Short mmCIF file of C-alpha atoms in Angstrom, two decimals:
data_model
loop_
_atom_site.label_atom_id
_atom_site.label_comp_id
_atom_site.label_asym_id
_atom_site.label_seq_id
_atom_site.Cartn_x
_atom_site.Cartn_y
_atom_site.Cartn_z
CA GLY A 823 0.00 0.00 0.00
CA LEU A 824 0.91 3.63 0.20
CA CYS A 825 2.47 3.21 3.65
CA GLY A 826 5.08 0.66 2.51
CA GLY A 827 7.63 3.39 1.87
CA ILE A 828 7.26 4.62 5.43
CA HIS A 829 8.28 1.27 6.89
CA SER A 830 11.00 0.69 4.31
CA SER A 831 12.51 4.10 4.97
CA VAL A 832 12.88 3.43 8.70
CA SER A 833 14.23 -0.07 8.09
CA LYS A 834 16.80 1.14 5.56
CA ARG A 835 17.98 3.89 7.89
CA THR A 836 18.19 1.41 10.77
CA ARG A 837 20.27 -1.02 8.68
CA ALA A 838 22.59 1.80 7.58
CA GLU A 839 23.10 3.01 11.16
CA LEU A 840 23.70 -0.54 12.43
CA ALA A 841 26.32 -1.08 9.73
CA LYS A 842 28.15 2.02 11.00
CA ILE A 843 27.92 0.98 14.67
CA SER A 844 28.65 -2.73 14.29
CA PRO A 845 29.67 -4.00 10.85
CA THR A 846 29.47 -7.63 12.05
CA ALA A 847 25.87 -7.23 13.28
CA ALA A 848 24.58 -7.68 9.71
CA ASN A 849 25.92 -11.25 9.68
CA PRO A 850 22.91 -13.43 10.63
CA ASP A 851 25.26 -15.89 12.37
CA SER A 852 26.81 -13.21 14.58
CA PRO A 853 25.34 -12.62 18.05
CA GLU A 854 27.33 -9.37 18.15
CA GLY A 855 25.82 -5.96 17.82
CA PRO A 856 23.30 -3.72 19.52
CA ALA A 857 19.89 -4.83 20.71
CA ILE A 858 17.02 -3.76 18.47
CA VAL A 859 13.55 -2.87 19.72
CA VAL A 860 10.99 -2.64 16.92
CA LEU A 861 7.55 -1.06 16.76
CA GLY A 862 5.39 -2.65 14.07
CA GLU A 863 5.21 -5.95 12.23
CA LYS A 864 6.38 -4.64 8.86
CA SER A 865 9.58 -3.13 10.23
CA LYS A 866 10.14 -6.27 12.29
CA ALA A 867 9.82 -8.48 9.19
CA GLN A 868 12.21 -6.26 7.23
CA LEU A 869 14.86 -6.17 9.96
CA GLN A 870 14.48 -9.80 11.00
CA ARG A 871 16.07 -11.01 7.76
CA SER A 872 19.43 -9.44 8.60
CA PHE A 873 19.34 -8.89 12.35
CA LYS A 874 17.34 -11.79 13.77
CA LYS A 875 19.69 -12.34 16.73
CA ASN A 876 19.68 -8.63 17.57
CA LEU A 877 15.88 -8.25 17.81
CA ALA A 878 15.37 -8.02 21.55
CA LEU A 879 11.75 -6.81 21.70
CA SER A 880 8.98 -6.03 19.26
CA PHE A 881 5.61 -4.38 19.66
CA SER A 882 2.73 -4.75 17.23
CA GLN A 883 -0.55 -2.91 16.79
CA VAL A 884 1.21 0.35 17.67
CA GLY A 885 -0.15 3.32 15.74
CA ARG A 886 -3.42 1.71 14.67
CA ASP A 887 -5.15 4.36 16.76
CA VAL A 888 -3.86 7.82 17.61
CA PRO A 889 -0.90 7.16 19.93
CA THR A 890 -1.09 8.49 23.47
CA PHE A 891 1.41 9.17 26.22
CA ALA A 892 0.05 6.08 27.99
CA ASP A 893 1.00 3.94 24.96
CA ALA A 894 4.54 5.34 24.93
CA ALA A 895 4.85 4.94 28.70
CA ALA A 896 3.73 1.30 28.51
CA ILE A 897 6.34 0.55 25.82
CA ALA A 898 9.08 2.34 27.78
CA ASP A 899 8.09 0.43 30.92
CA MET A 900 8.34 -2.91 29.10
CA ILE A 901 11.77 -1.97 27.74
CA PHE A 902 13.05 -1.06 31.22
CA LYS A 903 11.58 -4.25 32.71
CA SER A 904 13.31 -6.34 30.02
CA ASN A 905 16.70 -5.71 31.68
CA LEU A 906 18.30 -4.63 28.40
CA LYS A 907 21.57 -2.86 29.17
CA PHE A 908 22.28 0.32 27.26
CA ASP A 909 24.25 3.54 27.44
CA LYS A 910 22.65 5.12 24.41
CA VAL A 911 19.44 4.62 22.43
CA ASN A 912 18.96 5.68 18.83
CA ILE A 913 15.31 6.13 17.94
CA VAL A 914 14.81 5.90 14.17
CA TYR A 915 11.60 7.56 13.03
CA ASN A 916 10.02 9.34 10.09
CA LYS A 917 10.07 13.11 10.40
CA PHE A 918 7.03 14.80 8.85
CA LEU A 919 7.88 17.30 6.12
CA SER A 920 4.53 17.64 4.35
CA ALA A 921 1.42 15.60 3.58
CA LEU A 922 3.36 13.95 0.76
CA SER A 923 6.86 13.64 2.14
CA PHE A 924 8.87 12.60 5.14
CA GLU A 925 12.46 11.73 5.92
CA SER A 926 13.95 9.22 8.30
CA ASP A 927 15.78 10.79 11.19
CA ILE A 928 17.43 9.70 14.44
CA LEU A 929 16.80 10.92 17.94
CA GLU A 930 19.53 10.03 20.44
CA ALA A 931 18.68 9.34 24.07
CA PHE A 932 21.19 8.49 26.76
CA SER A 933 20.93 6.45 29.93
CA GLU A 934 21.20 8.18 33.28
CA LYS A 935 24.55 6.45 33.81
CA ALA A 936 25.90 7.73 30.49
CA LEU A 937 24.96 11.31 31.32
#
């Protein structure tokens, strides 16, 4: 459908960033590399081909309705309860430009320890 490009854009950007961070992470036989948390089945399917061992958590049915703070808080809570260790988080998302265009961007967040 028309939304396929949205998912592909985020997945491509994620793969490109992972290749910069950990070149060996793209090897499906390598357990090395950063943990990946995915929102959405389409992005999960696209990233699972190359980074199956790195997919730590995935959430589906996100964004079907208008997202709320409670939705984001529930996802964040599940991530913290998962005991994933991290110093930095890169959030890959589509930045709205107009009704017809967007671009993938990255928002960096750091752990309290890293700050």
